Amino acid sequence: MSRVSRPFTPKVVTANDLLEGDVIYLTEDDTWTRRLASAEVIEDEAHAQLRLLHAERQPAVAVGPYLADVSMGPNGPEPTHFREDFRRTGPSNYHHGKQEVSTHV
Amino acid sequence: MYKYSEFDDAFLAQRNAQFRAQVERRIAGNLTEDEFKPLRLMNGLYLQLHAYMLRVAIPYGTLNSVQMRQLALLAQKWDKGYGHFTTRQNIQYNWPKLRDVPDMLDSLAEVGMHAIQTSGNTIRNVTADHFAGAAADEYLDPRPYAELVRQWSTDHPEYQFLGRKFKVAVSGSTHDRAVIRAHDIGLQVVEKDGRTGFTVLVGGGLGRTPMIGKVIREFLPEHDLLPYLEAVLSVYNTFGRRDNKYKARIKILVHETGIDEIRARVEERFVETRAEFSDAAMDVLAEIREHFAAPAFSRRSLAPFESAYTNDPVFRSWVDTNIAEHKADGHAIVTISLKAPGATPGDATAAQMRLMADLAEAYSHDELRISHEQNVILPHVHKADLPAIHAALKDGGLATANIGLISDIIACPGMDYCALATARSIPIAQEIATRFDELKLEHDIGELKIKISGCINACGHHHVAHIGILGLDRAGVENYQITLGGEADENAAIGTRTGPGFSADEIVPAIERIVDAYLTLRKGPAETFLQTYKRLGMDPFKAALYEEAKADAA
Ligand code: HEM
Ligand code: SF4
């Protein structure tokens, strides 16, 4: 029997900010950004685990870090699931959350 | 209304100071999230998709105007200018910042409110009939019992770590407006041979395994309430499953063990708890009761009401749908709809909260209620004041005449806010309400309760809706399952699934097909949707739902 390993899909590290509670993403230069487009896109499994560990060691900033799937679009990473799409945008009943400020970022 | 004693005030102040210190320690890095999370949940603070969420209890759904104004203040000062009233008679703030939460809790304490036991595996906020103390069909105001249970269960050392959350609801009417049959314990106040007591139901609940509560005690004398509850809790604590969180509610214990066996165990334990309990609880109850004494209702001419009712069709329509019968002559119960077509069910802005507080102070003996149906109630209004109230509500965007109709939808926050959601609920509610408003069919359709949940946890009560909608994630796409024939009142029943679900684009037309089928099939305008469904069963609705969909696609 052969063990079929699933191909690794691109990921970002995301969490909620401790103080504000809003969605944050880990960047390549070890800062946190509010914008998915600026997040570090991780292309392989081993690196993903390292970056997640790195995030988990920052409990004073990041609550509940995890790896979220993304796909590459013309403007950088895009969510592959609608849940992540809401997290990067905000709720659909009011213009609140990230969409509230994204017009002047 | 119940007033906090000095002891309660001191307890709250101490709890809030503790939490303030815990927040500081978390921010300073001296508490990990794993340590902090249970502490914040004990104080009603969740972390959702986009922000923290603070859940504040409104015990038995009762508020005075000062408390409502304070809720408005919190919305304005620390949130985005609004609050969300929920099916659990709570208010949720969707955007607080961690540093601000201790100040929010202190502000709430100023008016005797808090967020304790709005989360966690504790005895949650005790809910009650939102018409308690006012309804014409009521035997006795059940809120003193709810308050007694609240005092007994709050901070009760044995019940801080139950197998799972535990919800108690009370009603003093045979017509059940508090969904007591979908609670872990439902209490209905009844009279037997001149004595007051309760019919006790146990093991109701929604969630992934919905169950209707079963009668465990036909008649429990009033003075046995706390020892009996203690016996139920003790049996649950001893025998309830802790191996699997999805099987940990008392409904599963009752279901797996059988109601007769549970009854026997409870009665056995009750012999002991009754011997241990002193009669002091009855003195406390007597004192609590004084705080719930009915207000002094006035006797005035109904002429202003009658003339507005005859001359103003908009007022008449609002009275016909939003007013319920009061126990006192010349009085009425006003339900203020938080369901304007297109609005988010249960949301009120700070300005609207203040308006409702002002109206309560001026016209409703300073009382407001929050219903599990996510509306606000002015329980004690003289009919002569209804025209003035209606005019003020119109100015505040709160005069929607749709109580009990198709646009009076319950919707949980769903994936717009909730971290557990599998799909959105709010936009579906908004679209259905907007669509039926356009069709101008709502009043013709008559009583029809739609309830929507954004995941299997069923916070939106979809199981007990006439038309229930459950949002799921099917291979990365939002998908909505429909159930028909559920009921939330004394005839409580779990709805039946129609079949495969519908996409977000298809769900509103699907609901429309069901409603069209009803309008065609009903015997006449007097036959409600539920009556038609009960008479004809699922088949004709299923046919309308799926065969027409096929025909449209062909
Ligand atoms: C942070 C958001 C929320 C979380 C994490 C949450 C969590 C849950 C969970 C896990 C259950 C299933 C319990 C079980 O079956 O054992 C549940 C049930 C329920 N929740 Fe929520 N909920 C949330 C928001 C709400 C809101 C907004 C309401 C009121 C509109 C609500 C009211 C209820 C009700 C009525 C039930 C079903 C009754 C029962 O407990 O059997 N919840 N909730
Ligand atoms: S039903 Fe699900 S989505 Fe809706 S509030 Fe409850 S947990 Fe969240």
XYZ file of C-alpha atoms and ligand atoms in Angstrom:
710
model
C 0.000 0.000 0.000
C 1.325 3.379 -0.849
C 1.036 6.325 1.458
C -0.331 9.196 -0.528
C 0.616 12.453 1.106
C -1.574 15.348 0.147
C 0.267 18.156 -1.619
C 0.906 21.143 0.637
C -1.391 24.081 -0.067
C -0.171 27.639 0.603
C -0.940 28.979 4.069
C -0.750 32.040 6.257
C -0.472 32.248 10.040
C -3.435 34.092 11.474
C -4.769 34.866 14.963
C -6.734 37.469 16.903
C -5.003 40.436 18.478
C -4.954 40.242 22.268
C -5.997 43.836 22.946
C -8.305 44.664 20.047
C -9.517 41.148 19.292
C -9.290 41.772 15.555
C -7.811 39.460 12.931
C -4.065 39.594 12.421
C -1.631 37.826 10.074
C 2.054 37.062 10.482
C 4.392 38.778 8.026
C 7.740 37.670 6.633
C 9.645 40.178 8.777
C 8.080 38.874 12.002
C 5.557 41.625 12.519
C 1.782 41.291 12.535
C -0.418 42.907 9.916
C -4.172 43.588 9.768
C -4.216 42.917 6.025
C -4.188 39.469 4.516
C -2.537 40.870 1.381
C 0.593 41.688 3.410
C 0.835 38.312 5.117
C 3.680 35.891 4.565
C 2.588 33.089 2.259
C 4.055 29.815 3.418
C 4.784 27.244 0.750
C 5.998 24.186 2.636
C 4.951 22.114 5.610
C 8.118 22.321 7.694
C 8.326 26.082 7.410
C 4.620 26.331 8.253
C 5.140 24.492 11.528
C 8.088 26.750 12.403
C 6.121 29.902 11.707
C 3.176 28.635 13.730
C 5.495 27.893 16.663
C 6.917 31.364 16.327
C 3.394 32.807 16.562
C 2.505 30.619 19.508
C 5.461 32.063 21.393
C 3.853 35.522 21.247
C 0.861 35.183 23.580
C 1.086 38.874 24.430
C 0.049 39.691 20.846
C -1.620 36.754 19.210
C -4.543 34.723 20.576
C -5.271 31.333 19.043
C -2.833 31.328 16.104
C -3.467 28.767 13.365
C -2.630 28.073 9.732
C -5.243 29.148 7.202
C -5.337 28.072 3.565
C -4.854 30.710 0.899
C -4.419 30.784 -2.859
C -2.265 33.229 -4.754
C -4.096 35.966 -6.640
C -2.878 39.030 -8.531
C -2.895 41.078 -5.293
C -1.313 38.504 -3.060
C -2.930 35.795 -0.944
C -6.680 35.236 -1.148
C -8.816 33.133 1.204
C -9.950 29.769 -0.115
C -12.803 29.438 2.383
C -15.629 31.867 3.059
C -14.886 31.899 6.782
C -11.469 33.383 6.127
C -13.049 35.774 3.670
C -15.302 37.119 6.470
C -12.377 37.287 8.853
C -10.406 39.484 6.476
C -13.410 41.687 5.675
C -15.827 42.015 8.586
C -19.512 41.167 9.043
C -21.955 41.438 6.144
C -24.750 43.240 8.007
C -22.806 46.429 8.813
C -19.787 48.130 7.314
C -17.806 47.308 10.445
C -14.519 45.564 11.082
C -11.723 45.656 8.561
C -13.877 46.916 5.702
C -14.593 50.031 7.779
C -10.998 51.216 7.469
C -9.751 49.357 4.421
C -10.825 52.179 2.113
C -8.071 54.408 3.472
C -5.301 51.897 4.096
C -38.538 45.124 40.454
C -35.768 43.258 42.242
C -33.124 45.424 43.913
C -29.667 44.219 44.736
C -28.902 44.053 48.401
C -25.654 45.342 49.858
C -24.320 41.822 49.841
C -24.886 41.490 46.097
C -23.280 44.888 45.475
C -20.208 43.915 47.467
C -19.990 40.557 45.698
C -20.205 42.206 42.284
C -17.637 44.857 43.136
C -15.251 42.179 44.349
C -15.796 40.019 41.257
C -15.198 42.981 38.963
C -12.031 44.004 40.804
C -10.763 40.433 40.476
C -11.449 40.412 36.771
C -9.773 43.792 36.310
C -6.653 42.361 37.924
C -6.866 39.249 35.745
C -7.078 41.363 32.588
C -4.060 43.351 33.716
C -2.113 40.185 34.402
C -3.042 38.798 30.998
C -1.902 41.981 29.255
C 1.306 42.080 31.295
C 2.053 38.520 30.200
C 1.588 36.900 33.613
C -1.342 34.772 32.527
C -1.385 32.603 29.416
C -4.434 32.504 27.185
C -5.152 28.988 28.415
C -5.271 30.317 31.962
C -7.158 33.470 31.065
C -9.831 32.005 28.800
C -11.884 30.260 31.505
C -11.624 33.392 33.645
C -12.894 35.690 30.916
C -15.670 33.264 29.990
C -16.816 33.240 33.621
C -17.294 36.958 33.128
C -19.143 36.680 29.841
C -16.226 37.652 27.603
C -15.847 35.641 24.392
C -13.445 36.063 21.512
C -15.345 35.809 18.242
C -14.377 36.147 14.581
C -13.562 39.848 14.416
C -13.443 40.981 18.026
C -14.248 40.227 21.628
C -17.905 39.860 22.573
C -19.355 40.697 25.982
C -22.560 38.888 26.930
C -24.575 40.594 29.643
C -27.384 38.797 31.466
C -30.833 40.313 31.690
C -32.285 38.100 34.428
C -35.758 36.839 33.441
C -35.642 39.463 30.710
C -36.634 42.304 33.048
C -35.068 45.779 32.908
C -35.903 49.234 34.229
C -35.295 52.465 32.340
C -32.081 53.280 34.193
C -30.645 49.884 33.255
C -31.708 50.247 29.618
C -30.035 53.672 29.454
C -26.883 52.142 30.880
C -26.966 49.458 28.167
C -27.213 52.330 25.668
C -24.249 54.034 27.289
C -22.113 50.899 26.963
C -23.104 50.592 23.303
C -22.122 54.160 22.627
C -19.000 54.452 24.737
C -17.336 51.083 24.203
C -19.025 49.505 21.220
C -20.156 50.663 17.791
C -23.353 52.332 18.959
C -25.602 49.296 19.148
C -26.265 46.071 21.041
C -27.681 42.680 20.077
C -30.524 41.148 22.107
C -30.446 37.353 22.026
C -32.776 34.362 22.433
C -31.323 33.840 25.906
C -32.523 37.201 27.231
C -28.991 38.515 27.091
C -27.507 41.510 25.334
C -24.278 41.015 23.407
C -21.764 43.704 22.540
C -19.823 42.716 19.459
C -16.848 45.106 19.524
C -15.403 45.708 22.986
C -11.657 46.082 23.484
C -10.016 43.948 26.137
C -8.775 46.929 28.155
C -12.267 48.463 28.261
C -14.143 45.409 29.512
C -13.438 45.968 33.247
C -14.854 49.502 32.886
C -17.892 48.105 31.094
C -18.477 45.638 33.918
C -18.155 48.409 36.522
C -20.708 50.467 34.614
C -23.079 47.531 34.574
C -22.607 46.989 38.312
C -23.724 50.588 38.899
C -27.183 49.478 37.763
C -27.074 45.995 39.332
C -26.175 44.140 36.154
C -23.368 41.754 35.273
C -22.135 39.077 32.904
C -21.606 36.299 35.440
C -22.655 32.800 34.410
C -23.544 33.895 30.904
C -21.014 31.303 29.783
C -19.365 28.134 30.964
C -20.743 24.937 32.422
C -22.809 26.685 35.047
C -26.465 27.384 35.685
C -27.061 30.107 33.139
C -29.217 33.204 33.236
C -32.698 32.006 34.268
C -35.151 33.007 31.569
C -38.868 33.708 31.943
C -42.016 34.417 30.029
C -41.465 37.955 28.715
C -45.098 38.799 29.532
C -44.628 37.707 33.173
C -46.651 39.739 35.629
C -48.697 41.245 32.824
C -50.337 38.564 30.664
C -54.093 38.131 30.949
C -53.717 34.348 30.795
C -51.198 34.138 33.623
C -51.827 32.286 36.864
C -48.891 33.805 38.782
C -45.845 35.959 38.051
C -43.007 33.398 37.783
C -40.156 35.892 38.185
C -39.829 35.677 41.981
C -39.016 31.987 41.505
C -36.540 32.834 38.764
C -34.882 35.314 41.115
C -34.815 32.723 43.892
C -33.142 30.249 41.538
C -30.725 32.959 40.427
C -29.710 33.728 44.012
C -29.341 30.059 44.853
C -27.345 29.195 41.728
C -25.113 32.280 41.375
C -21.630 31.437 42.539
C -22.944 28.145 43.991
C -19.675 26.268 44.638
C -21.012 22.882 43.512
C -22.316 24.184 40.220
C -19.361 26.092 38.785
C -18.091 23.011 36.938
C -21.096 21.038 35.841
C -20.798 18.454 33.087
C -22.180 21.077 30.725
C -24.161 24.306 30.703
C -27.524 24.195 32.460
C -30.498 26.313 31.475
C -33.640 26.926 33.506
C -36.783 28.676 32.246
C -39.997 29.564 34.074
C -43.533 30.387 33.025
C -46.653 31.243 34.973
C -49.081 30.610 32.109
C -50.280 27.453 30.459
C -49.537 29.119 27.130
C -45.771 28.763 27.041
C -43.999 31.849 25.722
C -40.656 30.962 27.333
C -39.932 27.703 25.459
C -39.631 25.937 28.802
C -39.767 22.588 26.990
C -36.424 23.283 25.296
C -34.550 23.883 28.550
C -32.632 21.574 30.862
C -35.289 22.373 33.444
C -38.617 23.983 32.642
C -40.838 25.184 35.461
C -44.465 25.952 34.992
C -46.216 27.550 37.933
C -49.560 25.834 38.520
C -52.293 25.593 41.115
C -53.507 22.321 42.542
C -56.138 21.966 45.257
C -55.652 25.583 46.217
C -51.891 25.204 46.546
C -49.228 26.818 44.394
C -46.463 24.740 42.917
C -44.801 23.659 39.712
C -45.022 21.183 36.945
C -41.357 20.344 36.465
C -39.959 19.372 33.069
C -36.482 18.048 32.553
C -34.204 17.152 29.669
C -35.270 19.577 26.986
C -32.666 21.209 24.798
C -31.764 22.116 21.251
C -28.264 21.882 19.822
C -27.159 18.898 17.756
C -29.521 16.488 19.566
C -32.780 18.364 20.052
C -35.116 17.030 22.738
C -38.427 18.140 24.168
C -38.466 18.237 27.963
C -40.375 15.528 29.807
C -42.512 15.890 32.902
C -40.522 14.627 35.874
C -42.914 15.931 38.527
C -46.571 16.713 37.806
C -46.888 18.845 40.924
C -44.079 20.105 43.139
C -45.215 22.257 46.076
C -43.709 25.741 46.007
C -41.600 25.350 49.164
C -39.854 22.285 47.710
C -38.457 24.130 44.708
C -34.824 24.542 45.746
C -34.336 21.139 47.385
C -35.909 19.512 44.332
C -33.669 21.435 41.925
C -30.728 20.525 44.125
C -31.740 16.862 43.799
C -31.981 17.099 39.985
C -28.611 18.830 39.771
C -27.083 16.287 42.100
C -28.341 13.352 40.010
C -27.058 15.112 36.884
C -23.684 15.803 38.499
C -23.355 12.191 39.598
C -24.632 10.342 36.544
C -24.296 12.792 33.659
C -21.673 11.882 31.062
C -18.396 13.744 31.101
C -16.603 11.644 28.497
C -18.104 13.448 25.523
C -19.097 17.090 25.485
C -21.809 16.388 22.927
C -23.441 13.895 25.268
C -22.982 15.841 28.468
C -26.280 17.737 28.693
C -28.926 16.397 31.050
C -31.174 15.713 28.040
C -28.829 12.882 27.037
C -28.844 11.443 30.548
C -32.645 11.532 30.593
C -32.809 10.059 27.110
C -30.331 7.252 27.773
C -31.524 6.405 31.279
C -35.247 6.919 30.780
C -37.425 9.471 32.530
C -38.868 6.943 35.010
C -35.467 5.876 36.273
C -34.286 9.508 36.494
C -37.456 10.393 38.375
C -36.815 7.586 40.859
C -33.223 8.692 41.434
C -34.241 12.304 41.864
C -36.983 11.399 44.336
C -34.509 9.319 46.297
C -32.018 12.163 46.471
C -34.829 14.625 47.174
C -35.587 12.916 50.484
C -32.091 13.933 51.594
C -31.971 17.421 50.090
C -35.345 18.295 51.580
C -34.147 17.314 55.033
C -31.009 19.434 54.575
C -32.833 22.540 53.406
C -34.036 25.077 55.923
C -37.248 27.025 55.423
C -35.252 30.251 55.152
C -35.624 30.096 51.377
C -39.340 30.719 51.798
C -38.651 33.894 53.791
C -36.324 35.005 51.027
C -39.039 34.250 48.489
C -41.550 36.311 50.443
C -39.141 39.220 50.447
C -38.345 38.843 46.746
C -42.065 38.839 46.006
C -42.461 42.326 47.439
C -40.104 43.608 44.767
C -42.306 42.126 42.075
C -45.588 43.506 43.384
C -47.857 44.567 40.529
C -47.813 48.324 39.900
C -50.847 50.456 40.745
C -52.779 50.411 37.495
C -54.754 53.540 36.703
C -58.352 53.812 35.539
C -58.758 56.266 32.717
C -60.931 56.863 29.720
C -60.132 54.785 26.632
C -61.390 57.522 24.318
C -57.949 58.575 22.953
C -57.207 54.959 22.089
C -60.567 54.313 20.460
C -60.455 57.394 18.311
C -56.920 56.652 17.055
C -57.885 53.027 16.416
C -60.870 54.105 14.315
C -59.157 56.885 12.405
C -55.540 55.824 11.865
C -55.069 52.609 9.834
C -51.324 52.465 10.491
C -51.941 52.642 14.229
C -54.711 50.062 13.929
C -52.477 47.608 12.116
C -49.756 48.037 14.740
C -52.248 47.496 17.567
C -53.655 44.403 15.876
C -50.242 42.732 15.574
C -48.035 44.113 18.368
C -50.414 44.424 21.314
C -51.256 41.566 23.685
C -53.935 41.283 26.336
C -53.081 42.571 29.789
C -54.473 41.288 33.078
C -55.521 44.765 34.206
C -58.560 46.534 32.758
C -57.786 49.128 30.117
C -54.169 48.024 29.870
C -52.108 46.370 27.173
C -48.738 44.726 26.595
C -46.750 46.377 23.806
C -44.162 44.416 21.865
C -41.668 46.689 20.138
C -40.345 44.920 17.061
C -36.577 44.912 16.547
C -37.248 43.348 13.135
C -37.791 46.176 10.688
C -37.494 44.601 7.213
C -33.809 44.520 6.298
C -32.613 45.174 9.841
C -30.536 42.718 11.892
C -32.929 40.790 14.163
C -32.423 41.790 17.788
C -30.195 44.813 17.190
C -31.014 48.169 18.766
C -29.001 51.371 18.526
C -28.119 53.400 21.605
C -30.689 56.019 20.556
C -33.381 53.364 20.212
C -32.526 51.928 23.626
C -32.871 55.404 25.153
C -36.181 55.955 23.412
C -37.503 52.652 24.745
C -36.221 53.552 28.224
C -38.004 56.913 28.050
C -41.245 55.263 26.967
C -40.991 52.695 29.763
C -40.460 55.438 32.295
C -43.326 57.559 31.009
C -45.879 54.869 30.197
C -44.964 51.395 31.478
C -44.323 51.771 35.217
C -40.614 51.929 34.395
C -40.488 48.343 33.152
C -39.091 46.770 29.994
C -38.731 43.163 28.980
C -36.512 41.406 26.468
C -38.141 38.442 24.749
C -36.403 35.297 23.565
C -37.835 36.278 20.201
C -35.403 39.220 20.246
C -37.955 41.980 20.726
C -38.489 44.509 23.519
C -41.670 44.738 25.553
C -43.423 47.511 27.434
C -45.407 45.269 29.776
C -47.777 47.658 31.569
C -49.236 50.286 29.259
C -52.597 52.010 29.577
C -54.379 51.856 26.226
C -54.999 55.603 26.332
C -51.233 56.057 25.959
C -50.856 53.782 22.959
C -51.237 56.551 20.330
C -48.423 58.587 21.923
C -46.219 55.500 22.216
C -46.844 54.537 18.618
C -45.996 58.036 17.402
C -42.732 58.052 19.359
C -41.791 54.594 18.108
C -42.463 55.668 14.517
C -40.000 58.533 14.934
C -37.411 56.099 16.275
C -37.841 53.549 13.470
C -39.376 51.087 15.913
C -43.027 50.924 14.861
C -42.814 47.847 12.621
C -46.099 45.951 12.877
C -44.956 42.356 12.429
C -45.009 40.471 15.736
C -45.534 36.750 15.086
C -45.455 37.280 11.324
C -43.027 35.981 8.736
C -40.552 38.873 9.108
C -40.414 38.565 12.912
C -37.485 36.189 12.477
C -35.162 34.855 15.159
C -31.598 34.705 13.867
C -28.416 33.873 15.714
C -25.293 35.930 14.907
C -24.034 33.194 12.573
C -20.830 33.565 10.627
C -21.005 37.323 10.597
C -19.747 37.186 14.202
C -19.670 33.738 15.725
C -16.473 31.675 15.710
C -18.407 28.397 15.759
C -20.637 29.182 12.794
C -20.741 27.119 9.634
C -22.753 29.706 7.659
C -24.320 33.146 7.991
C -27.811 33.644 9.441
C -28.348 37.405 9.556
C -28.328 38.105 5.781
C -30.812 35.279 5.225
C -33.161 36.832 7.794
C -32.699 40.248 6.204
C -33.447 38.938 2.718
C -36.537 36.960 3.731
C -37.980 39.926 5.630
C -37.237 42.324 2.794
C -38.713 39.995 0.185
C -42.016 39.449 2.004
C -42.238 43.148 2.759
C -42.019 43.818 -0.991
C -44.678 41.220 -1.705
C -46.999 42.894 0.853
C -48.231 39.414 1.753
C -47.136 39.311 5.352
C -50.456 40.091 7.044
C -52.301 37.795 4.663
C -49.918 34.932 5.503
C -50.556 35.473 9.200
C -48.788 33.690 12.048
C -45.575 32.087 10.840
C -42.385 31.719 12.815
C -39.082 31.456 11.000
C -35.955 30.821 13.062
C -32.414 30.606 11.733
C -29.227 29.151 13.211
C -25.763 29.428 11.710
C -24.668 26.001 12.921
C -25.869 22.841 14.593
C -25.696 24.434 18.075
C -29.144 25.849 17.322
C -28.837 29.129 19.221
C -31.418 30.500 16.775
C -34.007 27.851 17.857
C -34.476 26.568 14.291
C -35.631 23.149 15.551
C -38.758 24.658 17.122
C -39.648 26.981 14.240
C -42.642 26.581 11.973
C -40.035 27.000 9.256
C -36.526 26.384 10.554
C -33.356 27.186 8.662
C -29.977 25.726 9.545
C -26.846 27.079 7.883
C -24.151 24.527 7.107
C -20.835 24.376 5.314
C -21.096 21.951 2.406
C -17.694 21.561 0.759
C -16.758 25.157 1.422
C -20.093 26.674 0.371
C -22.898 27.950 2.598
C -25.864 25.601 2.450
C -29.229 25.942 4.178
C -31.358 23.069 5.427
C -35.063 23.573 5.997
C -37.227 21.992 8.687
C -41.004 22.309 8.918
C -43.541 21.901 11.684
C -41.526 22.725 14.779
C -43.251 24.455 17.675
C -41.889 26.362 20.649
C -44.918 26.655 22.919
C -46.864 24.198 25.109
C -47.221 21.935 22.057
C -43.455 21.974 21.576
C -42.205 19.828 18.718
C -39.013 19.401 16.732
C -39.358 20.235 13.054
C -38.828 17.682 10.285
C -36.212 18.110 7.585
C -37.596 18.648 4.107
C -34.628 17.105 2.285
C -31.473 18.452 0.644
C -30.463 22.007 1.510
C -30.253 25.130 -0.614
C -27.478 27.565 -1.445
C -27.528 31.123 -0.130
C -28.985 32.269 -3.473
C -31.679 29.613 -3.504
C -32.907 29.767 0.068
C -35.184 32.805 -0.179
C -37.008 31.508 -3.304
C -37.282 28.140 -1.534
C -39.009 29.761 1.447
C -41.266 31.598 -0.975
C -42.306 28.307 -2.601
C -43.253 26.892 0.802
C -45.303 29.963 1.617
C -46.980 29.954 -1.816
C -47.885 26.315 -1.317
C -49.424 27.157 2.039
C -51.478 30.016 0.579
C -52.816 27.673 -2.101
C -53.471 24.766 0.253
C -54.994 26.453 3.269
C -58.718 26.074 3.919
C -59.065 29.788 4.387
C -57.263 32.779 5.882
C -58.108 31.534 9.378
C -56.031 28.374 8.958
C -52.436 29.115 9.974
C -49.365 27.710 8.273
C -48.849 25.282 11.116
C -52.446 24.072 11.007
C -52.198 23.474 7.270
C -48.929 21.621 7.761
C -50.439 19.456 10.491
C -53.482 18.685 8.358
C -51.601 17.811 5.171
C -48.172 16.733 6.342
C -44.849 17.220 4.618
C -45.648 15.888 1.122
C -47.294 18.859 -0.593
C -44.627 21.196 0.794
C -41.861 18.882 -0.299
C -43.382 18.750 -3.764
C -43.557 22.537 -3.944
C -40.018 22.829 -2.670
C -38.239 20.310 -4.877
C -40.398 19.599 -7.901
C -40.825 23.259 -8.697
C -37.096 23.753 -8.265
C -36.534 21.029 -10.828
C -39.097 22.561 -13.148
C -37.444 25.979 -12.863
C -34.047 24.529 -13.674
C -35.337 22.533 -16.661
C -20.154 33.390 21.120
C -21.260 32.991 20.553
C -21.926 31.696 20.950
C -21.370 30.506 21.287
C -19.905 30.158 21.401
C -22.459 29.593 21.520
C -22.299 28.257 21.832
C -23.341 27.365 21.920
C -23.213 25.940 21.952
C -21.893 25.168 21.901
C -24.464 25.409 22.052
C -24.844 23.937 22.080
C -24.927 23.463 23.460
C -25.199 21.986 23.565
O -25.924 21.421 22.732
O -24.696 21.381 24.532
C -25.382 26.510 22.105
C -26.748 26.386 22.253
C -27.590 27.472 22.385
N -27.228 28.810 22.422
Fe -25.439 29.534 21.919
N -23.625 30.266 21.388
C -23.349 31.550 21.047
C -24.239 32.551 20.830
C -25.570 32.463 21.180
C -26.510 33.501 20.975
C -26.219 34.829 20.329
C -27.683 33.057 21.478
C -28.996 33.777 21.515
C -29.459 34.325 20.377
C -27.480 31.732 21.980
C -28.461 30.916 22.532
C -28.374 29.556 22.563
C -29.507 28.681 22.638
C -30.960 29.116 22.791
C -29.029 27.373 22.513
C -29.834 26.103 22.433
C -30.463 25.692 23.678
C -29.670 24.621 24.349
O -28.729 25.000 25.065
O -29.993 23.435 24.188
N -26.178 31.403 21.783
N -24.675 27.682 22.022
S -26.055 28.563 16.309
Fe -23.904 28.317 15.876
S -23.494 30.088 14.573
Fe -25.334 30.561 15.653
S -24.640 31.656 17.462
Fe -24.888 29.487 18.006
S -22.855 28.691 17.832
Fe -22.888 30.596 16.679
